[in-house]
Structures are given as C-alpha cells and as structure tokens.
PDB file of C-alpha atoms in Angstrom:
ATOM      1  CA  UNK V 180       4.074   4.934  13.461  1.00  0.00           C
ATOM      2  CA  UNK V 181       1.947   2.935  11.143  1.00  0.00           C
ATOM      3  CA  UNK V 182       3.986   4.646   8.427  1.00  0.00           C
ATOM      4  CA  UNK V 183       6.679   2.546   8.815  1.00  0.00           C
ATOM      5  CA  UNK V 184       5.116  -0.406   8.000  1.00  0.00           C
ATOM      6  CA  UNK V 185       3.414   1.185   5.080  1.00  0.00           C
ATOM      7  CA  UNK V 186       7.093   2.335   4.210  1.00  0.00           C
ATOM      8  CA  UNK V 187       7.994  -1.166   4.758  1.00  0.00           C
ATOM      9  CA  UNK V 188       5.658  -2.739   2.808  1.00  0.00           C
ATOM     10  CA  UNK V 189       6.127  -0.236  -0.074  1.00  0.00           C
ATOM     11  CA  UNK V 190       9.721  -0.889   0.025  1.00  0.00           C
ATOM     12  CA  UNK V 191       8.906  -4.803  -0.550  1.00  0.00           C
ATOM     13  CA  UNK V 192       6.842  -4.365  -3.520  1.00  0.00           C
ATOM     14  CA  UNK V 193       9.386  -2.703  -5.198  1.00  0.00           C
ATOM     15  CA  UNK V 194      11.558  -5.121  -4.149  1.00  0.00           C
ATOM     16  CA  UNK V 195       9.283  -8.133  -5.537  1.00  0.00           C
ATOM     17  CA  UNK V 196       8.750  -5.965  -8.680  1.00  0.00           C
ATOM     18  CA  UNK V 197      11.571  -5.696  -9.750  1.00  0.00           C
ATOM     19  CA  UNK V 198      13.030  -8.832  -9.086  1.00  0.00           C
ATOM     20  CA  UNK V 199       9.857  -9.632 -10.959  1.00  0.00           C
ATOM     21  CA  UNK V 200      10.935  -7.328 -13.831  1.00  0.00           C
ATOM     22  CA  UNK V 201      14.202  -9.082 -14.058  1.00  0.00           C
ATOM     23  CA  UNK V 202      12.312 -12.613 -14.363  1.00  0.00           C
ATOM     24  CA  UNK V 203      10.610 -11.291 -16.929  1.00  0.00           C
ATOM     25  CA  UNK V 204      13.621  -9.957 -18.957  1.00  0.00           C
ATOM     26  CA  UNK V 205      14.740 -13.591 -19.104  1.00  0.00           C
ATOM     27  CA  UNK V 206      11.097 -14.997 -20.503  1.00  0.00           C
ATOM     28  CA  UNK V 207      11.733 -12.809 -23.027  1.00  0.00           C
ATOM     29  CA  UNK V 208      15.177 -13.431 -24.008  1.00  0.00           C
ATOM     30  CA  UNK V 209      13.881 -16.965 -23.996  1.00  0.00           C
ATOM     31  CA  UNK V 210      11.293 -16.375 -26.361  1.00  0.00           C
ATOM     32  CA  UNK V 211      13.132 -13.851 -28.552  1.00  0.00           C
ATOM     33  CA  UNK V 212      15.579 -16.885 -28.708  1.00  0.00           C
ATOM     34  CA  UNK V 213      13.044 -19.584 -29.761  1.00  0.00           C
ATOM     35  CA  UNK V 214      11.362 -17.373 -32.451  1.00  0.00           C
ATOM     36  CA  UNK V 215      14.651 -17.136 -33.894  1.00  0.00           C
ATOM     37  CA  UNK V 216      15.681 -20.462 -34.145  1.00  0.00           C
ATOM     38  CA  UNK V 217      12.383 -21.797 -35.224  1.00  0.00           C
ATOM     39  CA  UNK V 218      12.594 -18.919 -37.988  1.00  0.00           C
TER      40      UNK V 218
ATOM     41  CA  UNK D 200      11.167 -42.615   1.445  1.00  0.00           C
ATOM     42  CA  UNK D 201      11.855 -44.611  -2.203  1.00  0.00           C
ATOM     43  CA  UNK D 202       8.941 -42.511  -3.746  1.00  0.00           C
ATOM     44  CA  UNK D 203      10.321 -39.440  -2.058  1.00  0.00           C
ATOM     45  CA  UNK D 204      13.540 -40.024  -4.034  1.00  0.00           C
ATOM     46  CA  UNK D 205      12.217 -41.341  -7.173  1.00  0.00           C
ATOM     47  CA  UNK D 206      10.101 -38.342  -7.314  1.00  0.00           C
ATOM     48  CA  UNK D 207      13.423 -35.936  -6.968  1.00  0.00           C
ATOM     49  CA  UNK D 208      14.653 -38.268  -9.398  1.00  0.00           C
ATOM     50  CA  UNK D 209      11.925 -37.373 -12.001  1.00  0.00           C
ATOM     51  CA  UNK D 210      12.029 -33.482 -10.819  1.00  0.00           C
ATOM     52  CA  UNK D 211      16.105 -33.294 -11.966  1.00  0.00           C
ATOM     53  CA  UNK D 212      14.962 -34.147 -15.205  1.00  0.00           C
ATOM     54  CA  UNK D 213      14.825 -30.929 -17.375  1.00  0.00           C
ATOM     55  CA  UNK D 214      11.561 -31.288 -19.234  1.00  0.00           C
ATOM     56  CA  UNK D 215       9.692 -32.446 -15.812  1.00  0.00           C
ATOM     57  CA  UNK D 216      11.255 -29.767 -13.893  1.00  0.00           C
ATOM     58  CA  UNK D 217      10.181 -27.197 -16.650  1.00  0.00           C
ATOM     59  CA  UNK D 218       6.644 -28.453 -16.442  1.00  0.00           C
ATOM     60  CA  UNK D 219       6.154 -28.460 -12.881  1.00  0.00           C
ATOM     61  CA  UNK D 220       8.178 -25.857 -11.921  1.00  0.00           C
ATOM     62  CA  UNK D 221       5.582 -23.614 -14.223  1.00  0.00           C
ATOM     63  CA  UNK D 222       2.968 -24.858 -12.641  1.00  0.00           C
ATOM     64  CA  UNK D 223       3.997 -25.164  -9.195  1.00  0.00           C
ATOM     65  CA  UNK D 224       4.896 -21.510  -9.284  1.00  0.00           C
ATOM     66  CA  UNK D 225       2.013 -19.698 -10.681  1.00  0.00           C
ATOM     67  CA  UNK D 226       0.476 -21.858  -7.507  1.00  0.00           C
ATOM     68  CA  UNK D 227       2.596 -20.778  -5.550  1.00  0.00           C
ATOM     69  CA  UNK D 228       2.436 -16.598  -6.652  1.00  0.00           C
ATOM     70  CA  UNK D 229      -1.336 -16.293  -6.707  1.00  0.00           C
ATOM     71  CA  UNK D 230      -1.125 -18.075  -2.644  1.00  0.00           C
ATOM     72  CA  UNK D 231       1.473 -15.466  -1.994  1.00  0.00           C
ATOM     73  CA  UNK D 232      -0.907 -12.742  -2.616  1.00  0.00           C
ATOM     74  CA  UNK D 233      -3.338 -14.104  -0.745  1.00  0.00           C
ATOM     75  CA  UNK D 234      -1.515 -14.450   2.392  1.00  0.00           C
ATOM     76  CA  UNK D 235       0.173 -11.067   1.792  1.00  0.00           C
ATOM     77  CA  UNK D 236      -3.413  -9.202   1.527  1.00  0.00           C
ATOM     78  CA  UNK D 237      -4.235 -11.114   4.968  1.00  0.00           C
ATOM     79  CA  UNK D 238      -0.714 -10.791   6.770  1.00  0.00           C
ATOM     80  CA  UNK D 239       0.038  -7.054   6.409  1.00  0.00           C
ATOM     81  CA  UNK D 240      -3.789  -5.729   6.348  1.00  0.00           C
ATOM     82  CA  UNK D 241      -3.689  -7.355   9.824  1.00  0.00           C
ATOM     83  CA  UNK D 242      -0.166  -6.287  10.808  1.00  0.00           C
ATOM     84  CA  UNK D 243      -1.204  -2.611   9.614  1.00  0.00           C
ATOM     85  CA  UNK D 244      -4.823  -2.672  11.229  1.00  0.00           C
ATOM     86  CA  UNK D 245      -5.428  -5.098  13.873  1.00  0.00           C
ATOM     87  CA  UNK D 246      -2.217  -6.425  15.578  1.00  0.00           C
ATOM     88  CA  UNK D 247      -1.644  -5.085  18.702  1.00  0.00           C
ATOM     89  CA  UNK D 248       0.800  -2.421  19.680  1.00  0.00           C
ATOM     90  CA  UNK D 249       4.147  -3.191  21.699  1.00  0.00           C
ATOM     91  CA  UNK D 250       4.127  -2.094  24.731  1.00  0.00           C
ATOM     92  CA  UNK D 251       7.698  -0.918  24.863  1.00  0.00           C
ATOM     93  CA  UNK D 252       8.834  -0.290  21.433  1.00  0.00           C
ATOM     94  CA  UNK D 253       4.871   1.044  20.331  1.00  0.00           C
ATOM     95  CA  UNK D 254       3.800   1.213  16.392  1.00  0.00           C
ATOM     96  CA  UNK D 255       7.410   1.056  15.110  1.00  0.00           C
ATOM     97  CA  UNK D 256       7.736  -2.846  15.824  1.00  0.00           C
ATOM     98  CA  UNK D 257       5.306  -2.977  12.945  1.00  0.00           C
ATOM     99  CA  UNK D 258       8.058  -2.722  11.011  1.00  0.00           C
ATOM    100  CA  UNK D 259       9.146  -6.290  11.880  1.00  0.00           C
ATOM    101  CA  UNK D 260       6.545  -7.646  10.077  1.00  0.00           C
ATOM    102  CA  UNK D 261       8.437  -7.278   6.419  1.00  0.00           C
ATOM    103  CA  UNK D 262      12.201  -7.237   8.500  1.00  0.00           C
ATOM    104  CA  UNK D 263      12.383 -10.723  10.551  1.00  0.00           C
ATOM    105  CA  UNK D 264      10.763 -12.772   7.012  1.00  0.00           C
ATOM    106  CA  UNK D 265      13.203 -10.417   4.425  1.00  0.00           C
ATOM    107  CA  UNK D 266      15.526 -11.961   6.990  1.00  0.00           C
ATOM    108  CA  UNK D 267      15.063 -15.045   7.639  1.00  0.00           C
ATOM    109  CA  UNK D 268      14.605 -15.653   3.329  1.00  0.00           C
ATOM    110  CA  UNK D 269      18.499 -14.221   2.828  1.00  0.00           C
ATOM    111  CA  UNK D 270      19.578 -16.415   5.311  1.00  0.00           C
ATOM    112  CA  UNK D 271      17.209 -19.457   3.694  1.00  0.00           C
ATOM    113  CA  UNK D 272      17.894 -18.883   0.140  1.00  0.00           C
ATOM    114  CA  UNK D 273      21.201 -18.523   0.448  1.00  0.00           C
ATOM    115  CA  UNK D 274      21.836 -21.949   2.766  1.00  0.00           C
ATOM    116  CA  UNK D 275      19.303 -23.376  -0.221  1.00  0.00           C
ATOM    117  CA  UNK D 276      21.796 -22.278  -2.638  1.00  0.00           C
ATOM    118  CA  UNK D 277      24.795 -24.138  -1.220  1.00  0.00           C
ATOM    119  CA  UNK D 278      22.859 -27.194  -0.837  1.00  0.00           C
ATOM    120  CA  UNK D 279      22.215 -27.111  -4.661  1.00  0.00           C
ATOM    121  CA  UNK D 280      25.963 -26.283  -4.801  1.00  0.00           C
ATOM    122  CA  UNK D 281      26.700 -29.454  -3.387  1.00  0.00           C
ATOM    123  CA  UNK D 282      24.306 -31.179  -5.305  1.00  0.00           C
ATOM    124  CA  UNK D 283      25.536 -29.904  -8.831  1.00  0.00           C
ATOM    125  CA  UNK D 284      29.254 -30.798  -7.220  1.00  0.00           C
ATOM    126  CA  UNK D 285      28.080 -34.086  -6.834  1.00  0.00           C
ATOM    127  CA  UNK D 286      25.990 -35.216  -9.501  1.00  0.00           C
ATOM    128  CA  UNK D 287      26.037 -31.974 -12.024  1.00  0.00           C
ATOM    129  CA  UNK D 288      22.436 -32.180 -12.990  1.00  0.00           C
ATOM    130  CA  UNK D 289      21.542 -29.399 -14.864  1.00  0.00           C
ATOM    131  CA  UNK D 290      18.517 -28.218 -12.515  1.00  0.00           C
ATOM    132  CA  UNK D 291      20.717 -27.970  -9.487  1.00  0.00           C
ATOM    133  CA  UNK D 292      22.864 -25.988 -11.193  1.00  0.00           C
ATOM    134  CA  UNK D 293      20.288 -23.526 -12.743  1.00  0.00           C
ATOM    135  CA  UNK D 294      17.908 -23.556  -8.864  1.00  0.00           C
ATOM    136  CA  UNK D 295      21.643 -22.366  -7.312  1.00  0.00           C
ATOM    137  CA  UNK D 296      21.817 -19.996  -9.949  1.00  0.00           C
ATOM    138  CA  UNK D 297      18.168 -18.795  -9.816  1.00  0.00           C
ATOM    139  CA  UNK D 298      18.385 -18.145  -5.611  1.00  0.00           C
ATOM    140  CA  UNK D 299      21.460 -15.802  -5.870  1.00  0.00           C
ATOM    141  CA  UNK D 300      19.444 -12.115  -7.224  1.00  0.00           C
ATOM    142  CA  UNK D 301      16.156 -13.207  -4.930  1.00  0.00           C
ATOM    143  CA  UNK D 302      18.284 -13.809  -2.141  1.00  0.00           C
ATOM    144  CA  UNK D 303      20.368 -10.307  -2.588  1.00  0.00           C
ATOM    145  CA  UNK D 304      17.200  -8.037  -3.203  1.00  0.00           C
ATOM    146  CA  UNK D 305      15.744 -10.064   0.687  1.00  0.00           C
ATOM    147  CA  UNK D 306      19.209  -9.028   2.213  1.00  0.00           C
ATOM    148  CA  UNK D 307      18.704  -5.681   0.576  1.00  0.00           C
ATOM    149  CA  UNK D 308      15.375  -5.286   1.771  1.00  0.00           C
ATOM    150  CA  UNK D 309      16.007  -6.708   5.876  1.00  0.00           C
ATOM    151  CA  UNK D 310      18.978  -3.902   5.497  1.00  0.00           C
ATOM    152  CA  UNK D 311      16.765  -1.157   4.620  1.00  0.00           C
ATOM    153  CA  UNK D 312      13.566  -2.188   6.832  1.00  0.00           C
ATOM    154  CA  UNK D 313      16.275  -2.221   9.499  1.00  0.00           C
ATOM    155  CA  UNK D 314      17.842   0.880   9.008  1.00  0.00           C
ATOM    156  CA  UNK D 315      14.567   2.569   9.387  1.00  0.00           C
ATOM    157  CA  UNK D 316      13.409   0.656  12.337  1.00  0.00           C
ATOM    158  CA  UNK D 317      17.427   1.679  13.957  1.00  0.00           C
ATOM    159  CA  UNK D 318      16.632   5.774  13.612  1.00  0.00           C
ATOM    160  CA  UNK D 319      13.233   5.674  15.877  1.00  0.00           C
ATOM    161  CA  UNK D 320      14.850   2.875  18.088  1.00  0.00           C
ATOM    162  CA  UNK D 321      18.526   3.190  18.545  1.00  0.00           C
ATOM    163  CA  UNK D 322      18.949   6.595  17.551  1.00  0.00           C
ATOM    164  CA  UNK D 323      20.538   6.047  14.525  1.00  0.00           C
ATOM    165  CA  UNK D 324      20.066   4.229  11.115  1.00  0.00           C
ATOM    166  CA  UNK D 325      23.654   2.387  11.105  1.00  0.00           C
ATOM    167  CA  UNK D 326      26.099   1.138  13.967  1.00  0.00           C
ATOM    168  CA  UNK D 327      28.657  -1.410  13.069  1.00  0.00           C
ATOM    169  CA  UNK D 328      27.011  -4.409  14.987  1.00  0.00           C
ATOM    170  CA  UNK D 329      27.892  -7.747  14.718  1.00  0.00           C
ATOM    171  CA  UNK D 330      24.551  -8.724  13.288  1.00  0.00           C
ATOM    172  CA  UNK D 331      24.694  -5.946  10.979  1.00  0.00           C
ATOM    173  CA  UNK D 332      27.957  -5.929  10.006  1.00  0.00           C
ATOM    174  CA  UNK D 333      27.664  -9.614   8.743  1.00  0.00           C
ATOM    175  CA  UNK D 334      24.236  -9.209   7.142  1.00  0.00           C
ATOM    176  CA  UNK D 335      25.693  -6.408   5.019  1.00  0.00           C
ATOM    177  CA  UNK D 336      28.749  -8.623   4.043  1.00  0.00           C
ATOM    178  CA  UNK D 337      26.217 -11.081   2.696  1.00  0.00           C
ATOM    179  CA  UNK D 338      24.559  -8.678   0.290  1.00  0.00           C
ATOM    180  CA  UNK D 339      28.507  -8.107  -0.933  1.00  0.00           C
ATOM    181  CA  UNK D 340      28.663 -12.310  -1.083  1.00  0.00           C
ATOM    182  CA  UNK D 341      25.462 -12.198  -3.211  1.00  0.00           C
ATOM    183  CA  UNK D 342      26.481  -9.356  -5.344  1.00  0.00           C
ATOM    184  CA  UNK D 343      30.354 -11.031  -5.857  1.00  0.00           C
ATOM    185  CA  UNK D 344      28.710 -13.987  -6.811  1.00  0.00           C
ATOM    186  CA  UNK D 345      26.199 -12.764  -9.346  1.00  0.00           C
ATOM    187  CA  UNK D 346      28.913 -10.928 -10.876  1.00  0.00           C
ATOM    188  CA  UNK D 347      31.040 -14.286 -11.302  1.00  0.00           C
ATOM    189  CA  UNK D 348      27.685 -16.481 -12.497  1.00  0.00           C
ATOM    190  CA  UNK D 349      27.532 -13.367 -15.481  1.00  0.00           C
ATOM    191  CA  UNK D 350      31.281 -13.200 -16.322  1.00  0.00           C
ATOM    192  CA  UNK D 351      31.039 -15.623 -18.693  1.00  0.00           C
ATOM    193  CA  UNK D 352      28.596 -15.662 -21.997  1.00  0.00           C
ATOM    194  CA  UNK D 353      28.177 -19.583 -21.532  1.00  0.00           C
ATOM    195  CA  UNK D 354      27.092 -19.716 -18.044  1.00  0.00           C
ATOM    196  CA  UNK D 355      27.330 -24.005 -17.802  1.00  0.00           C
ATOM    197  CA  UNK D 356      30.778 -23.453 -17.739  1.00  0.00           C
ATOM    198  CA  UNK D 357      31.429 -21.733 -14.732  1.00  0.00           C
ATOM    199  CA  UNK D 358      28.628 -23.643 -12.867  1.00  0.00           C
ATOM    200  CA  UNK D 359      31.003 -26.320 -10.732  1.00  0.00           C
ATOM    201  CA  UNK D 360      33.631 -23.291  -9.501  1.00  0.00           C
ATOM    202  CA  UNK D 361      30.490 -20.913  -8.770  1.00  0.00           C
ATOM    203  CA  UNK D 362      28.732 -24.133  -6.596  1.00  0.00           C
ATOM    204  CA  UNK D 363      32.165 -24.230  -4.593  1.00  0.00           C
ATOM    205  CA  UNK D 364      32.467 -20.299  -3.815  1.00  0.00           C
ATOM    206  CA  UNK D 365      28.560 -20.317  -2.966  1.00  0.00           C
ATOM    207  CA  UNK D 366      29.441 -23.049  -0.702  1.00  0.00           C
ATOM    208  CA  UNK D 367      32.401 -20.857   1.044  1.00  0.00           C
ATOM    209  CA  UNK D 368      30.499 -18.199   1.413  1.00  0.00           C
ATOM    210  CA  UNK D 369      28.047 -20.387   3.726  1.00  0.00           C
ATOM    211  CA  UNK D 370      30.459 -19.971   6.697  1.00  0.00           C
ATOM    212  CA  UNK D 371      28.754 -16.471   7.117  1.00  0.00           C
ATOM    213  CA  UNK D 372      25.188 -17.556   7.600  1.00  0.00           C
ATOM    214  CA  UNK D 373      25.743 -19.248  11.244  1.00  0.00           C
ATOM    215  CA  UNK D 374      27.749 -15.806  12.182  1.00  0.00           C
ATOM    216  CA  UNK D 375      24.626 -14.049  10.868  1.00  0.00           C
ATOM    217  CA  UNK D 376      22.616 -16.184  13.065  1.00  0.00           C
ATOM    218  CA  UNK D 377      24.415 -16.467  16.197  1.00  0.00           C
ATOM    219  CA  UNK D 378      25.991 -13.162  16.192  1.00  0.00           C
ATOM    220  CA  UNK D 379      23.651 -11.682  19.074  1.00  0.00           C
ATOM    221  CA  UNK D 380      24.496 -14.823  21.246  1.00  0.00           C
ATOM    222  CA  UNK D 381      28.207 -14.671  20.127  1.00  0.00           C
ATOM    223  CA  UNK D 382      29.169 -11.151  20.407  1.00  0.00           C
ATOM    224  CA  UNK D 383      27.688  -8.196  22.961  1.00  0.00           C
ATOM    225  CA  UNK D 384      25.146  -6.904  20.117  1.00  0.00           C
ATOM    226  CA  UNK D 385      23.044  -3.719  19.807  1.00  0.00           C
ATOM    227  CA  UNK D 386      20.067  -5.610  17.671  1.00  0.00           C
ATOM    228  CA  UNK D 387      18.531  -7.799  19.783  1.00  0.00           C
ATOM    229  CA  UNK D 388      17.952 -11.302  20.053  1.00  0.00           C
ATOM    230  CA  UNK D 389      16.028 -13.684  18.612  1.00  0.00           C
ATOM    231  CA  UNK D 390      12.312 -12.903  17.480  1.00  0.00           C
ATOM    232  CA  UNK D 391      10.922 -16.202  17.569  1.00  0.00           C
ATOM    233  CA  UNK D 392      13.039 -19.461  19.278  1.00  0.00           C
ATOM    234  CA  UNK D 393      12.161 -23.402  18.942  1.00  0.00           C
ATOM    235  CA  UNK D 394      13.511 -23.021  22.774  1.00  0.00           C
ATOM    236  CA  UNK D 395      10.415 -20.708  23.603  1.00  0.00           C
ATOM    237  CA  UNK D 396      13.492 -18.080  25.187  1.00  0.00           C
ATOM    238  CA  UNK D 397      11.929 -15.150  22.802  1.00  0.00           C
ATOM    239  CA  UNK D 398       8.566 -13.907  24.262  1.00  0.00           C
ATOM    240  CA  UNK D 399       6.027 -12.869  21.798  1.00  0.00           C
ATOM    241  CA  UNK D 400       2.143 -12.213  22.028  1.00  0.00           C
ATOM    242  CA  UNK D 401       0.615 -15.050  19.933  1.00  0.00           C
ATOM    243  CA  UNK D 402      -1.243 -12.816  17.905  1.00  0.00           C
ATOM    244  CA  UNK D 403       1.740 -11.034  17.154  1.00  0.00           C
ATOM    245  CA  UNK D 404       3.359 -14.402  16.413  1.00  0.00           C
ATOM    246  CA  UNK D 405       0.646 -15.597  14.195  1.00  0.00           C
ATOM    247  CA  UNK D 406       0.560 -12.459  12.213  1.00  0.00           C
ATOM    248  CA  UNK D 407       4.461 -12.710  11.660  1.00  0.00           C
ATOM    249  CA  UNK D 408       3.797 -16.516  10.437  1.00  0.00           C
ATOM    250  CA  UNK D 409       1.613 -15.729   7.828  1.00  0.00           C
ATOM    251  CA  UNK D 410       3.620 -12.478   6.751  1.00  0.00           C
ATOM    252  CA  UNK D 411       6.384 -15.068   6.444  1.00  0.00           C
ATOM    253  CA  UNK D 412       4.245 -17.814   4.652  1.00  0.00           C
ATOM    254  CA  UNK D 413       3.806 -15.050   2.163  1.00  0.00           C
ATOM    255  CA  UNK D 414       7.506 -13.802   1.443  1.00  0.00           C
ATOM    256  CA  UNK D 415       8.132 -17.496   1.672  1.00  0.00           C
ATOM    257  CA  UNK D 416       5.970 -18.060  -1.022  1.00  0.00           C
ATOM    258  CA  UNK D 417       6.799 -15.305  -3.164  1.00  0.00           C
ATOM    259  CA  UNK D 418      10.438 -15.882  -3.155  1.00  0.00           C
ATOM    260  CA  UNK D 419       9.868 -19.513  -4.366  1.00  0.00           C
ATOM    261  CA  UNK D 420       7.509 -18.537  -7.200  1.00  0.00           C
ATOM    262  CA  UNK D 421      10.195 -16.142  -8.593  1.00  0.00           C
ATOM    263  CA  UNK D 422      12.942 -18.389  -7.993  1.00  0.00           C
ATOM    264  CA  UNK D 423      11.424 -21.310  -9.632  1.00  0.00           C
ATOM    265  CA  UNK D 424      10.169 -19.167 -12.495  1.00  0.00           C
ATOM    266  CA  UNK D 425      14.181 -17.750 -12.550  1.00  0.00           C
ATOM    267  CA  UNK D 426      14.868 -21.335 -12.606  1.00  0.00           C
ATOM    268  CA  UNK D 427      12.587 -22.735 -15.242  1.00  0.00           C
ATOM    269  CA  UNK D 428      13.422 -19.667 -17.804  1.00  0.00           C
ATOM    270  CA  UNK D 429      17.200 -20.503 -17.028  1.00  0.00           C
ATOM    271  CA  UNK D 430      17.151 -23.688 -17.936  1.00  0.00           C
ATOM    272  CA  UNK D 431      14.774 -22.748 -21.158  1.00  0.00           C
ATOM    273  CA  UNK D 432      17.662 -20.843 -22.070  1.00  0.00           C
ATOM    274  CA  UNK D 433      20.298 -23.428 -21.670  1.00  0.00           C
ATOM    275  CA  UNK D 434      18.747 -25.516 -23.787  1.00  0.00           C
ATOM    276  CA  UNK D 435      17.880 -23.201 -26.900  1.00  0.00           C
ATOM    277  CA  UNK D 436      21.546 -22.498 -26.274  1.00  0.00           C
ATOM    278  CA  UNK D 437      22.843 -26.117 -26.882  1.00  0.00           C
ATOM    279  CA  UNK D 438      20.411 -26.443 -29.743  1.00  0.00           C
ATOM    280  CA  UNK D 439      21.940 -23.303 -31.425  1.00  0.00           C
ATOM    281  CA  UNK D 440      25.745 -25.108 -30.890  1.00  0.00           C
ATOM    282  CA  UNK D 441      24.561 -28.250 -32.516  1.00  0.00           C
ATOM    283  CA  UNK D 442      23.413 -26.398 -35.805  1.00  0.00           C
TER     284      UNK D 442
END
C-alpha cells in the first residue's frame, strides 16, 4: 500500500503549505504596515 | 560555555535576531527540501517492506516525525514561556508565540497519518486509546491557546499570562509520551528507544532519521520566519504608538 505514504506525504504538503500560506499573510501585513508608515 | 551565552545574549536582541533568524531560515528551508526529496523518494521506493505489518508501515515515515515535532515544539514553547516569565525579552515571547500554529498543524497531521494507518491495521480509524486520546487533547491545547494569543489586538500584552498557560499545558506531553508504558494501549510502543528496547531494521531507521531531519528542518524555517515577521510587526506597532 504505497498509497498510503503517497497519501501521507500529500497530506504533509498541504500541511507545510498552508502553514506556509499563513507565514506569508503576516510578511505582508508587515509590509502593508511599513509602506504605510513610511508614506 | 561564556561564548555560548554571550551569543544567546546577542540572538535576544531584536535587530540580531531579525537578521539571523532570516538568514538562518531560508538555510534551513532550502536543506529541508533536500532531505525531504531524499527521505520519502527512499521511503516510497527503496525501503524495505515490514514483514508483519507489509507496505502500510510506510506510513510511519510522515507519522512518528509529525509526532515527535508536536511533542518538540510544544515542550520548545514552554521553555520560551519560562524564559519570557523570567526575563521578558521580546524574542522569547514572539519564538513561544511563533511554535503554537506549527505545532497544531504537526499534531493535526500525526492525527490524520494515524487514523489512516488505524483502518488497514486495527480495523478502525479511531479507538479512544490512551495515546490517542491525549494526542488529540493537545491539538485542543494548541487551538485554546492560539485563540487566547489572538484575543487581544495588542498581542505584548497578553504575552506573560499566555507563557504561564503554555507552561500548564506541558503536563500533557510526558502522558503523551509514556502513555503506552503507563496504560494497556492499542498503539504500540515506542518506534525508536535510546534503550535499544524498539527493534528496527537500520535501513528502516536511517530512512526515518532523515525523514525526520527534514520535518525537523521545515518546522524551524517556518517557525523562525513566524518569529522574525512577529517581531517585525511588534515593532512597526510601537513606532505607530509613539507618533
């Protein structure tokens, strides 16, 4: 049942995404921030 | 040791912290990758199969080191709990902070990977095991605690009562651990033990190391990026107040 793993493994990169995705969010708050305070 | 300490000295220091935590954790995400590519394209197409469980322990590959990292992350967390207790540096605070959603999404994921190595094994995808039981009740921990670190707009101000709940909540992670030795437990024991008690081909072994190197890895890149964007943040915040 290789297809486990491969089940698995799928289910981690959508883990790492979006936990990734939600990283991201931040660096842009951040950067949304700075713009406007150096506006 | 002194350079040890000065050097954790320098890295509590906001600006030093935001450089090297940057740079330390692009490092650390393109390594991640690397080991992942080698880890599971071995674990899917070379490692060997079990002889009484067959493909399906494959699984354990992604389980034990989703595992392993909620139990890690979340003992990580408390100790920067009790570091922002003590000395309320504003890294410590934002690195406890930064482990809670990475930790939660690993507990998540060892859940999941178990419940679909439970059907083919046990019969079933959820019995109310100790091991289980108090693996799920640290996803709830994780979630109760994000949930209190966004309740409030200005985060620094919850930061010392959120540091001493994280810390309660550690009393879990040895009854996560030592639940199959303490109670009479469905999931089984220990995959790999410092005592040598858990018997595991060494290939096998090897191939769950670097699967773990990799989540390992991963994990700390996001948490230090977290961390570093966090702590961005805080400061454009206090530089808004002052103006």
């Amino acid at each position: 049942m290789h297809t486990m793993l491969m089940l698995s493994m799928i289910l981690a990169l959508l883990v790492f995404l979006l936990d990734y995705l939600s990283m991201r969010q931040l660096a842009k708050r951040v950067l949304q921030q700075k713009a406007m305070l150096e506006a | 040791m002194h350079i040890f300490l000065s050097s954790l000295r320098k890295l509590s220091s906001p600006p030093t912290f935001i450089k090297v935590a940057a740079r330390v954790s692009t490092w650390l995400g393109y390594t991640a990758l690397i080991l992942a590519v080698l880890g599971f394209g071995y674990a899917l197409y070379f490692a060997p199969t079990d002889f009484q469980q067959g493909e399906v322990y494959r699984i354990l590959y992604v389980h034990v080191p989703a595992a392993w990292m909620s139990m890690l992350l979340y003992t990580l967390a408390s100790m920067y709990g009790v570091i922002h207790w003590v000395y309320r540096t504003k890294v410590s605070a934002v690195m406890m902070r930064a482990m809670l959603p990475t930790g939660a999404w690993m507990t998540l994921l060892a859940l999941v990977t178990g419940a679909l190595w439970g059907k083919p094994t046990w019969g079933t995808y959820w019995v109310w095991d100790a091991r289980l039981t108090s693996e799920l009740l640290l996803l709830f921990i994780y979630i109760g605690l994000m949930a209190f670190a966004s309740m409030v707009e200005d985060e620094s101000k919850t930061d010392r009562i959120l540091a001493m709940l994280i810390v309660v909540g550690l009393v879990n992670i040895p009854l996560i651990y030592f639940s199959v030795i303490f109670w009479n437990t469905l999931h089984q024991g220990a995959s790999i033990a410092v005592t040598g008690s858990a018997r595991m081909a060494l290939e096998m072994k090897l191939t769950l190391l670097v699967c773990t190197l990799a989540i390992w890895m991963a994990c700390a890149a996001l948490v230090l990026a977290r961390a570093r964007h966090m702590l961005m943040w805080r400061d454009l915040q206090s530089k808004i107040d002052i103006q």
